[in-house]
PDB file of C-alpha atoms and ligand atoms in Angstrom:
ATOM      1  CA  MET L   1      -1.788  -7.978  -1.887  1.00 76.00           C
ATOM      2  CA  PRO L   2      -1.379  -4.508  -3.395  1.00 82.00           C
ATOM      3  CA  GLU L   3       1.703  -2.628  -2.229  1.00 86.00           C
ATOM      4  CA  LEU L   4       2.046   1.124  -1.790  1.00 90.00           C
ATOM      5  CA  PRO L   5       2.840   1.840  -5.458  1.00 88.00           C
ATOM      6  CA  GLU L   6      -0.311   0.044  -6.595  1.00 88.00           C
ATOM      7  CA  VAL L   7      -2.465   1.814  -3.992  1.00 92.00           C
ATOM      8  CA  GLU L   8      -1.011   5.102  -5.226  1.00 93.00           C
ATOM      9  CA  HIS L   9      -2.394   4.286  -8.661  1.00 91.00           C
ATOM     10  CA  VAL L  10      -5.824   3.476  -7.250  1.00 93.00           C
ATOM     11  CA  VAL L  11      -5.852   6.910  -5.557  1.00 95.00           C
ATOM     12  CA  ARG L  12      -4.865   8.583  -8.823  1.00 93.00           C
ATOM     13  CA  ALA L  13      -7.702   6.802 -10.625  1.00 93.00           C
ATOM     14  CA  LEU L  14     -10.280   7.614  -7.924  1.00 96.00           C
ATOM     15  CA  SER L  15      -9.399  11.247  -7.426  1.00 96.00           C
ATOM     16  CA  PRO L  16     -10.862  12.804 -10.601  1.00 95.00           C
ATOM     17  CA  LEU L  17     -14.012  10.673 -10.278  1.00 95.00           C
ATOM     18  CA  VAL L  18     -15.032  11.549  -6.745  1.00 97.00           C
ATOM     19  CA  THR L  19     -13.351  14.823  -5.776  1.00 98.00           C
ATOM     20  CA  GLY L  20     -16.027  17.510  -5.480  1.00 98.00           C
ATOM     21  CA  ARG L  21     -18.829  14.928  -5.414  1.00 98.00           C
ATOM     22  CA  ARG L  22     -21.322  14.680  -2.598  1.00 98.00           C
ATOM     23  CA  ILE L  23     -22.258  11.337  -1.051  1.00 98.00           C
ATOM     24  CA  VAL L  24     -26.046  11.168  -1.232  1.00 98.00           C
ATOM     25  CA  ALA L  25     -26.276   7.913   0.711  1.00 98.00           C
ATOM     26  CA  ALA L  26     -23.923   5.203   1.928  1.00 98.00           C
ATOM     27  CA  GLU L  27     -25.017   1.582   2.072  1.00 98.00           C
ATOM     28  CA  LEU L  28     -22.972  -0.819   4.159  1.00 98.00           C
ATOM     29  CA  ASN L  29     -24.105  -4.250   2.997  1.00 97.00           C
ATOM     30  CA  LEU L  30     -21.463  -6.301   4.774  1.00 97.00           C
ATOM     31  CA  LYS L  31     -20.937  -5.096   8.310  1.00 97.00           C
ATOM     32  CA  ARG L  32     -17.471  -6.585   8.809  1.00 97.00           C
ATOM     33  CA  ILE L  33     -16.027  -4.181   6.214  1.00 98.00           C
ATOM     34  CA  ALA L  34     -16.580  -1.323   8.697  1.00 98.00           C
ATOM     35  CA  PRO L  35     -16.266  -2.836  12.188  1.00 95.00           C
ATOM     36  CA  GLY L  36     -17.525  -0.930  15.168  1.00 92.00           C
ATOM     37  CA  ILE L  37     -20.197   1.065  13.410  1.00 96.00           C
ATOM     38  CA  SER L  38     -23.827   0.235  12.651  1.00 97.00           C
ATOM     39  CA  ARG L  39     -25.204   0.372   9.145  1.00 97.00           C
ATOM     40  CA  ALA L  40     -27.391   3.325  10.117  1.00 98.00           C
ATOM     41  CA  ALA L  41     -24.507   5.278  11.679  1.00 98.00           C
ATOM     42  CA  PHE L  42     -22.296   4.583   8.662  1.00 98.00           C
ATOM     43  CA  ASP L  43     -24.913   6.152   6.415  1.00 98.00           C
ATOM     44  CA  ARG L  44     -25.603   9.026   8.825  1.00 97.00           C
ATOM     45  CA  ARG L  45     -21.917  10.011   9.074  1.00 97.00           C
ATOM     46  CA  LEU L  46     -21.403  10.030   5.324  1.00 98.00           C
ATOM     47  CA  ARG L  47     -24.759  11.177   3.953  1.00 97.00           C
ATOM     48  CA  ASN L  48     -24.606  14.638   2.355  1.00 97.00           C
ATOM     49  CA  SER L  49     -20.840  14.822   2.775  1.00 97.00           C
ATOM     50  CA  LEU L  50     -18.800  16.547   0.110  1.00 98.00           C
ATOM     51  CA  ILE L  51     -15.590  14.711  -0.817  1.00 98.00           C
ATOM     52  CA  THR L  52     -12.935  17.436  -0.867  1.00 98.00           C
ATOM     53  CA  SER L  53      -9.981  15.234  -1.816  1.00 98.00           C
ATOM     54  CA  VAL L  54      -8.699  11.684  -2.022  1.00 98.00           C
ATOM     55  CA  GLY L  55      -5.296  10.899  -0.595  1.00 97.00           C
ATOM     56  CA  ARG L  56      -3.173   8.105   0.734  1.00 96.00           C
ATOM     57  CA  ARG L  57      -1.193   7.349   3.859  1.00 96.00           C
ATOM     58  CA  GLY L  58       0.821   4.174   3.457  1.00 95.00           C
ATOM     59  CA  LYS L  59      -1.666   1.708   2.044  1.00 95.00           C
ATOM     60  CA  TYR L  60      -4.689   3.518   3.493  1.00 97.00           C
ATOM     61  CA  ILE L  61      -6.846   5.382   0.991  1.00 98.00           C
ATOM     62  CA  LEU L  62      -8.262   8.552   2.558  1.00 98.00           C
ATOM     63  CA  PHE L  63     -11.465  10.217   1.418  1.00 98.00           C
ATOM     64  CA  ASN L  64     -11.373  13.653   3.044  1.00 98.00           C
ATOM     65  CA  LEU L  65     -14.809  15.087   3.673  1.00 98.00           C
ATOM     66  CA  GLU L  66     -15.937  18.665   4.086  1.00 97.00           C
ATOM     67  CA  SER L  67     -17.573  17.674   7.377  1.00 96.00           C
ATOM     68  CA  GLY L  68     -14.127  17.132   8.912  1.00 96.00           C
ATOM     69  CA  HIS L  69     -14.523  13.369   8.850  1.00 96.00           C
ATOM     70  CA  THR L  70     -12.212  11.127   6.890  1.00 97.00           C
ATOM     71  CA  LEU L  71     -13.255   7.797   5.445  1.00 98.00           C
ATOM     72  CA  THR L  72     -10.313   5.405   5.159  1.00 97.00           C
ATOM     73  CA  THR L  73     -10.184   2.231   3.157  1.00 97.00           C
ATOM     74  CA  HIS L  74      -7.590  -0.494   3.280  1.00 96.00           C
ATOM     75  CA  LEU L  75      -7.915  -2.814   0.281  1.00 94.00           C
ATOM     76  CA  ARG L  76      -6.042  -5.702   1.919  1.00 92.00           C
ATOM     77  CA  MET L  77      -6.143  -8.706  -0.447  1.00 88.00           C
ATOM     78  CA  THR L  78      -8.900  -8.235  -2.991  1.00 90.00           C
ATOM     79  CA  GLY L  79     -10.698  -4.980  -2.192  1.00 94.00           C
ATOM     80  CA  LYS L  80     -11.415  -2.710  -5.141  1.00 94.00           C
ATOM     81  CA  PHE L  81     -13.528   0.285  -6.089  1.00 96.00           C
ATOM     82  CA  VAL L  82     -15.825   0.229  -9.071  1.00 95.00           C
ATOM     83  CA  SER L  83     -17.618   3.240 -10.503  1.00 95.00           C
ATOM     84  CA  LEU L  84     -21.046   2.559 -12.008  1.00 95.00           C
ATOM     85  CA  THR L  85     -23.558   4.613 -13.936  1.00 93.00           C
ATOM     86  CA  HIS L  86     -27.136   4.502 -12.638  1.00 88.00           C
ATOM     87  CA  ASP L  87     -28.213   1.855 -15.172  1.00 91.00           C
ATOM     88  CA  GLN L  88     -25.391  -0.627 -14.538  1.00 93.00           C
ATOM     89  CA  SER L  89     -26.090  -3.556 -12.249  1.00 94.00           C
ATOM     90  CA  LEU L  90     -24.013  -4.225  -9.165  1.00 94.00           C
ATOM     91  CA  PRO L  91     -20.910  -6.390  -9.684  1.00 94.00           C
ATOM     92  CA  PRO L  92     -20.296  -9.462  -7.492  1.00 93.00           C
ATOM     93  CA  TYR L  93     -19.196  -8.909  -3.866  1.00 95.00           C
ATOM     94  CA  ALA L  94     -20.511  -5.327  -3.779  1.00 97.00           C
ATOM     95  CA  HIS L  95     -20.224  -4.838  -0.012  1.00 98.00           C
ATOM     96  CA  VAL L  96     -20.436  -1.043   0.224  1.00 98.00           C
ATOM     97  CA  VAL L  97     -22.270   1.304  -2.138  1.00 98.00           C
ATOM     98  CA  PHE L  98     -21.855   5.079  -2.139  1.00 98.00           C
ATOM     99  CA  TYR L  99     -24.518   6.954  -4.071  1.00 98.00           C
ATOM    100  CA  LEU L 100     -22.988  10.118  -5.505  1.00 98.00           C
ATOM    101  CA  ASP L 101     -24.692  13.336  -6.564  1.00 97.00           C
ATOM    102  CA  ASP L 102     -23.828  12.837 -10.235  1.00 97.00           C
ATOM    103  CA  ASP L 103     -26.021   9.719 -10.381  1.00 96.00           C
ATOM    104  CA  ARG L 104     -23.023   7.432 -10.240  1.00 97.00           C
ATOM    105  CA  ARG L 105     -22.356   4.846  -7.583  1.00 97.00           C
ATOM    106  CA  LEU L 106     -18.939   4.153  -6.173  1.00 97.00           C
ATOM    107  CA  VAL L 107     -18.968   0.509  -5.133  1.00 97.00           C
ATOM    108  CA  PHE L 108     -16.500  -1.286  -2.907  1.00 97.00           C
ATOM    109  CA  CYS L 109     -16.184  -4.923  -3.967  1.00 96.00           C
ATOM    110  CA  ASP L 110     -14.188  -7.477  -2.079  1.00 94.00           C
ATOM    111  CA  MET L 111     -14.251 -11.176  -2.813  1.00 92.00           C
ATOM    112  CA  ARG L 112     -12.159 -12.185   0.216  1.00 93.00           C
ATOM    113  CA  GLN L 113     -13.827  -9.633   2.541  1.00 95.00           C
ATOM    114  CA  PHE L 114     -10.591  -8.556   4.256  1.00 96.00           C
ATOM    115  CA  GLY L 115     -10.896  -4.937   3.120  1.00 96.00           C
ATOM    116  CA  ARG L 116     -11.668  -2.466   5.903  1.00 97.00           C
ATOM    117  CA  MET L 117     -13.261   0.978   6.156  1.00 98.00           C
ATOM    118  CA  ARG L 118     -13.281   3.410   9.010  1.00 96.00           C
ATOM    119  CA  ILE L 119     -14.617   6.908   9.602  1.00 97.00           C
ATOM    120  CA  PHE L 120     -12.747   9.267  11.923  1.00 96.00           C
ATOM    121  CA  THR L 121     -12.036  12.888  12.705  1.00 95.00           C
ATOM    122  CA  LYS L 122      -8.647  12.334  14.322  1.00 93.00           C
ATOM    123  CA  PRO L 123      -6.320   9.740  12.739  1.00 91.00           C
ATOM    124  CA  PRO L 124      -6.413   6.463  14.697  1.00 91.00           C
ATOM    125  CA  LYS L 125      -3.207   4.976  16.080  1.00 92.00           C
ATOM    126  CA  GLU L 126      -2.521   2.667  13.149  1.00 91.00           C
ATOM    127  CA  ILE L 127      -2.379   5.661  10.808  1.00 95.00           C
ATOM    128  CA  ALA L 128      -0.847   8.235  13.156  1.00 96.00           C
ATOM    129  CA  ALA L 129       2.051   5.870  13.938  1.00 97.00           C
ATOM    130  CA  LEU L 130       3.095   5.404  10.308  1.00 97.00           C
ATOM    131  CA  ALA L 131       6.583   6.589   9.325  1.00 98.00           C
ATOM    132  CA  PRO L 132       6.915   9.492   6.855  1.00 97.00           C
ATOM    133  CA  GLU L 133       5.852   8.813   3.267  1.00 96.00           C
ATOM    134  CA  PRO L 134       8.922   7.322   1.568  1.00 95.00           C
ATOM    135  CA  LEU L 135       8.805   9.578  -1.487  1.00 94.00           C
ATOM    136  CA  SER L 136       7.973  12.751   0.414  1.00 95.00           C
ATOM    137  CA  ASP L 137      10.399  15.444   1.590  1.00 96.00           C
ATOM    138  CA  GLU L 138       9.858  14.315   5.188  1.00 96.00           C
ATOM    139  CA  PHE L 139      11.580  11.005   4.562  1.00 97.00           C
ATOM    140  CA  THR L 140      15.041  12.512   4.656  1.00 98.00           C
ATOM    141  CA  GLU L 141      18.402  10.821   4.638  1.00 97.00           C
ATOM    142  CA  THR L 142      18.931  12.167   8.171  1.00 97.00           C
ATOM    143  CA  TYR L 143      15.683  10.577   9.346  1.00 98.00           C
ATOM    144  CA  PHE L 144      16.685   7.251   7.787  1.00 98.00           C
ATOM    145  CA  LEU L 145      20.223   7.271   9.208  1.00 98.00           C
ATOM    146  CA  GLU L 146      18.904   8.061  12.684  1.00 98.00           C
ATOM    147  CA  THR L 147      16.283   5.339  12.435  1.00 98.00           C
ATOM    148  CA  LEU L 148      18.959   2.791  11.541  1.00 98.00           C
ATOM    149  CA  SER L 149      21.301   3.903  14.300  1.00 98.00           C
ATOM    150  CA  ARG L 150      18.588   3.363  16.919  1.00 97.00           C
ATOM    151  CA  SER L 151      17.874  -0.260  15.998  1.00 98.00           C
ATOM    152  CA  ARG L 152      19.798  -3.469  16.442  1.00 97.00           C
ATOM    153  CA  ARG L 153      17.280  -5.434  14.411  1.00 97.00           C
ATOM    154  CA  PRO L 154      18.303  -7.132  11.155  1.00 98.00           C
ATOM    155  CA  LEU L 155      17.799  -4.657   8.316  1.00 98.00           C
ATOM    156  CA  LYS L 156      15.126  -6.739   6.646  1.00 97.00           C
ATOM    157  CA  HIS L 157      12.961  -6.615   9.795  1.00 97.00           C
ATOM    158  CA  LEU L 158      13.432  -2.889  10.195  1.00 97.00           C
ATOM    159  CA  LEU L 159      12.540  -2.164   6.581  1.00 97.00           C
ATOM    160  CA  LEU L 160       9.230  -3.992   6.979  1.00 96.00           C
ATOM    161  CA  ASP L 161       8.279  -2.053  10.132  1.00 96.00           C
ATOM    162  CA  GLN L 162       5.853   0.542   8.739  1.00 96.00           C
ATOM    163  CA  THR L 163       6.269   2.769  11.800  1.00 97.00           C
ATOM    164  CA  ARG L 164       9.973   3.157  10.947  1.00 97.00           C
ATOM    165  CA  VAL L 165      10.180   2.930   7.164  1.00 97.00           C
ATOM    166  CA  LEU L 166       6.926   3.183   5.274  1.00 97.00           C
ATOM    167  CA  GLY L 167       5.993   1.598   2.013  1.00 93.00           C
ATOM    168  CA  LEU L 168       8.175  -1.466   1.652  1.00 93.00           C
ATOM    169  CA  GLY L 169       6.386  -4.789   1.491  1.00 91.00           C
ATOM    170  CA  ASN L 170       8.363  -8.004   1.406  1.00 93.00           C
ATOM    171  CA  ILE L 171       9.200  -7.777  -2.305  1.00 91.00           C
ATOM    172  CA  TYR L 172      10.358  -4.158  -2.292  1.00 93.00           C
ATOM    173  CA  ALA L 173      12.408  -4.641   0.892  1.00 96.00           C
ATOM    174  CA  VAL L 174      14.230  -7.579  -0.696  1.00 96.00           C
ATOM    175  CA  GLU L 175      14.823  -5.671  -3.923  1.00 95.00           C
ATOM    176  CA  ALA L 176      16.035  -2.509  -2.163  1.00 97.00           C
ATOM    177  CA  LEU L 177      18.583  -4.482  -0.111  1.00 98.00           C
ATOM    178  CA  PHE L 178      19.868  -6.117  -3.286  1.00 97.00           C
ATOM    179  CA  LEU L 179      20.136  -2.794  -5.129  1.00 96.00           C
ATOM    180  CA  ALA L 180      22.105  -1.337  -2.232  1.00 98.00           C
ATOM    181  CA  GLY L 181      24.326  -4.431  -1.940  1.00 98.00           C
ATOM    182  CA  VAL L 182      23.481  -4.839   1.740  1.00 98.00           C
ATOM    183  CA  SER L 183      22.870  -8.110   3.564  1.00 98.00           C
ATOM    184  CA  PRO L 184      19.311  -8.506   4.889  1.00 98.00           C
ATOM    185  CA  LYS L 185      20.779 -10.065   8.048  1.00 98.00           C
ATOM    186  CA  LYS L 186      22.993  -7.122   8.955  1.00 98.00           C
ATOM    187  CA  ALA L 187      22.078  -5.299  12.167  1.00 98.00           C
ATOM    188  CA  ALA L 188      20.662  -1.857  11.324  1.00 98.00           C
ATOM    189  CA  ASN L 189      22.998   0.067  13.640  1.00 98.00           C
ATOM    190  CA  LYS L 190      26.065  -1.688  12.212  1.00 98.00           C
ATOM    191  CA  LEU L 191      25.598  -0.333   8.707  1.00 98.00           C
ATOM    192  CA  SER L 192      28.164   2.316   7.772  1.00 98.00           C
ATOM    193  CA  LYS L 193      26.899   5.759   6.812  1.00 97.00           C
ATOM    194  CA  PRO L 194      27.905   5.558   3.149  1.00 97.00           C
ATOM    195  CA  ARG L 195      26.135   2.203   2.812  1.00 98.00           C
ATOM    196  CA  ALA L 196      23.097   3.487   4.693  1.00 98.00           C
ATOM    197  CA  ARG L 197      22.916   6.364   2.205  1.00 98.00           C
ATOM    198  CA  LYS L 198      23.026   3.842  -0.611  1.00 98.00           C
ATOM    199  CA  LEU L 199      20.182   1.889   0.972  1.00 98.00           C
ATOM    200  CA  TYR L 200      18.170   5.096   1.434  1.00 98.00           C
ATOM    201  CA  GLN L 201      18.514   5.843  -2.260  1.00 97.00           C
ATOM    202  CA  ALA L 202      17.685   2.231  -3.181  1.00 97.00           C
ATOM    203  CA  ILE L 203      14.415   2.390  -1.203  1.00 97.00           C
ATOM    204  CA  ARG L 204      13.306   5.493  -3.057  1.00 96.00           C
ATOM    205  CA  ASP L 205      14.441   4.029  -6.370  1.00 95.00           C
ATOM    206  CA  VAL L 206      12.541   0.735  -6.093  1.00 93.00           C
ATOM    207  CA  LEU L 207       9.349   2.523  -5.056  1.00 92.00           C
ATOM    208  CA  GLN L 208       9.638   5.179  -7.744  1.00 92.00           C
ATOM    209  CA  GLU L 209      10.423   2.497 -10.315  1.00 89.00           C
ATOM    210  CA  ALA L 210       7.322   0.559  -9.223  1.00 86.00           C
ATOM    211  CA  ILE L 211       5.119   3.650  -9.418  1.00 86.00           C
ATOM    212  CA  ASP L 212       6.455   4.444 -12.883  1.00 86.00           C
ATOM    213  CA  ALA L 213       5.965   0.849 -14.009  1.00 79.00           C
ATOM    214  CA  GLY L 214       2.465   1.003 -12.543  1.00 71.00           C
ATOM    215  CA  SER L 215       1.401   3.425 -15.234  1.00 61.00           C
ATOM    216  CA  THR L 216       0.835   0.249 -17.218  1.00 57.00           C
ATOM    217  CA  LEU L 217      -1.391  -1.206 -14.460  1.00 63.00           C
ATOM    218  CA  ARG L 218      -4.916  -1.714 -15.657  1.00 64.00           C
ATOM    219  CA  ILE L 219      -6.825   0.051 -12.907  1.00 74.00           C
ATOM    220  CA  ASP L 220     -10.195   0.293 -14.564  1.00 77.00           C
ATOM    221  CA  LEU L 221     -12.795   1.659 -12.195  1.00 83.00           C
ATOM    222  CA  ALA L 222     -15.559   0.728 -14.617  1.00 80.00           C
ATOM    223  CA  ASP L 223     -14.724  -2.968 -14.497  1.00 77.00           C
ATOM    224  CA  GLY L 224     -16.567  -4.931 -11.838  1.00 75.00           C
ATOM    225  CA  ASN L 225     -14.857  -8.243 -12.511  1.00 74.00           C
ATOM    226  CA  GLY L 226     -11.549  -9.634 -11.320  1.00 68.00           C
ATOM    227  CA  SER L 227      -8.978  -7.743  -9.345  1.00 68.00           C
ATOM    228  CA  TYR L 228      -6.981  -4.601 -10.105  1.00 68.00           C
ATOM    229  CA  PHE L 229      -3.762  -6.430  -9.834  1.00 61.00           C
ATOM    230  CA  GLU L 230      -4.019  -9.349 -12.212  1.00 55.00           C
ATOM    231  CA  THR L 231      -1.180  -7.953 -14.246  1.00 50.00           C
ATOM    232  CA  PRO L 232       1.667  -9.671 -16.061  1.00 48.00           C
ATOM    233  CA  GLU L 233       4.514 -10.574 -13.759  1.00 58.00           C
ATOM    234  CA  ARG L 234       6.935  -7.840 -12.990  1.00 68.00           C
ATOM    235  CA  PHE L 235      10.654  -8.223 -13.344  1.00 78.00           C
ATOM    236  CA  TRP L 236      12.272  -8.768  -9.968  1.00 89.00           C
ATOM    237  CA  ARG L 237      16.023  -8.883  -9.553  1.00 93.00           C
ATOM    238  CA  VAL L 238      16.186 -11.383  -6.690  1.00 95.00           C
ATOM    239  CA  TYR L 239      12.650 -11.926  -5.408  1.00 93.00           C
ATOM    240  CA  GLU L 240      11.580 -15.546  -6.091  1.00 92.00           C
ATOM    241  CA  HIS L 241      14.847 -16.221  -7.920  1.00 95.00           C
ATOM    242  CA  GLU L 242      16.218 -18.805  -5.491  1.00 97.00           C
ATOM    243  CA  GLY L 243      19.010 -20.861  -7.099  1.00 97.00           C
ATOM    244  CA  GLU L 244      19.121 -18.705 -10.208  1.00 97.00           C
ATOM    245  CA  PRO L 245      22.282 -16.767 -11.068  1.00 97.00           C
ATOM    246  CA  CYS L 246      22.594 -13.241  -9.656  1.00 97.00           C
ATOM    247  CA  VAL L 247      22.164 -10.631 -12.424  1.00 95.00           C
ATOM    248  CA  ASN L 248      25.398  -8.942 -11.263  1.00 96.00           C
ATOM    249  CA  CYS L 249      27.812 -11.777 -10.495  1.00 97.00           C
ATOM    250  CA  GLY L 250      26.212 -15.116 -11.402  1.00 97.00           C
ATOM    251  CA  THR L 251      26.290 -16.504  -7.841  1.00 98.00           C
ATOM    252  CA  PRO L 252      23.124 -18.515  -7.101  1.00 98.00           C
ATOM    253  CA  ILE L 253      20.513 -16.440  -5.252  1.00 98.00           C
ATOM    254  CA  ARG L 254      19.786 -17.739  -1.765  1.00 98.00           C
ATOM    255  CA  ARG L 255      16.522 -17.814   0.116  1.00 98.00           C
ATOM    256  CA  ILE L 256      16.232 -17.600   3.902  1.00 98.00           C
ATOM    257  CA  VAL L 257      13.225 -17.093   6.150  1.00 97.00           C
ATOM    258  CA  GLN L 258      13.112 -14.032   8.418  1.00 94.00           C
ATOM    259  CA  SER L 259      10.014 -13.519  10.604  1.00 88.00           C
ATOM    260  CA  ASN L 260       8.136 -16.070   8.523  1.00 92.00           C
ATOM    261  CA  ARG L 261       8.776 -14.174   5.299  1.00 94.00           C
ATOM    262  CA  SER L 262      11.082 -15.284   2.493  1.00 96.00           C
ATOM    263  CA  THR L 263      14.161 -13.184   1.929  1.00 97.00           C
ATOM    264  CA  TYR L 264      16.107 -13.600  -1.304  1.00 97.00           C
ATOM    265  CA  PHE L 265      19.646 -12.291  -1.623  1.00 98.00           C
ATOM    266  CA  CYS L 266      22.969 -12.712  -3.344  1.00 98.00           C
ATOM    267  CA  PRO L 267      25.530 -13.924  -0.773  1.00 97.00           C
ATOM    268  CA  ARG L 268      28.325 -12.375  -2.815  1.00 98.00           C
ATOM    269  CA  CYS L 269      26.933  -8.933  -3.705  1.00 97.00           C
ATOM    270  CA  GLN L 270      25.171  -8.334  -0.379  1.00 98.00           C
ATOM    271  CA  ARG L 271      27.434  -8.048   2.642  1.00 94.00           C
TER     272      ARG L 271
HETATM  273 ZN1  LIG C   1      25.631 -11.207  -6.940  1.00 58.74          ZN
END
């Protein structure tokens, strides 16, 4: 599943292609991609809309329209956008097709069909409730310290709660805790301020590092086959390294399960 840094790269690839384009027609071929709206209404809401910008909130991709509506897309497991010229045939699993005014089609393909789209004027709860963007100025150290002090949950749980700290999936949460030298089991409100500051910096570092590394991601909007994210394995410091020596101290990395997700950590470096 793509994490925030990968979605950021999809937005960067989409933006120059569709910003300033008008949607001539919108074809919803698989209804479950946009629940709660008929095929006709989907087309009606989007037809003749100018796309003023493409943005992101967490892992939601936002197409902002001149009409005041926003079309959001969550890629989930295998969702991807493909941009086609008028003479190219549709790729497999082409569930939504947007006809644009430059004779191109923006196609949403999704083999597993978990991707979701929604059209709204006012952000729905699941978007409005998201914590500040982790790399924005709103995600301040003060915000983070206060968020920790208000929770007795184990840090790993808190870091995965997107309404408190946005942008960390399981891998990045595990890596950030390792970088900061903090135990994933520690209660959030028991973390000292200096260590909380270290964790704050580690969160921003792992995400920034992933975004920078993502410049090598092959997000090719002209390619209708495969997934965006079939990339060579990234280097993780502790994630999926159970039993292997810690890169800092050589102690074997341990794996535990927290809320049904695997947590990897060094019992010596992370207290
Ligand atoms: Zn260690």
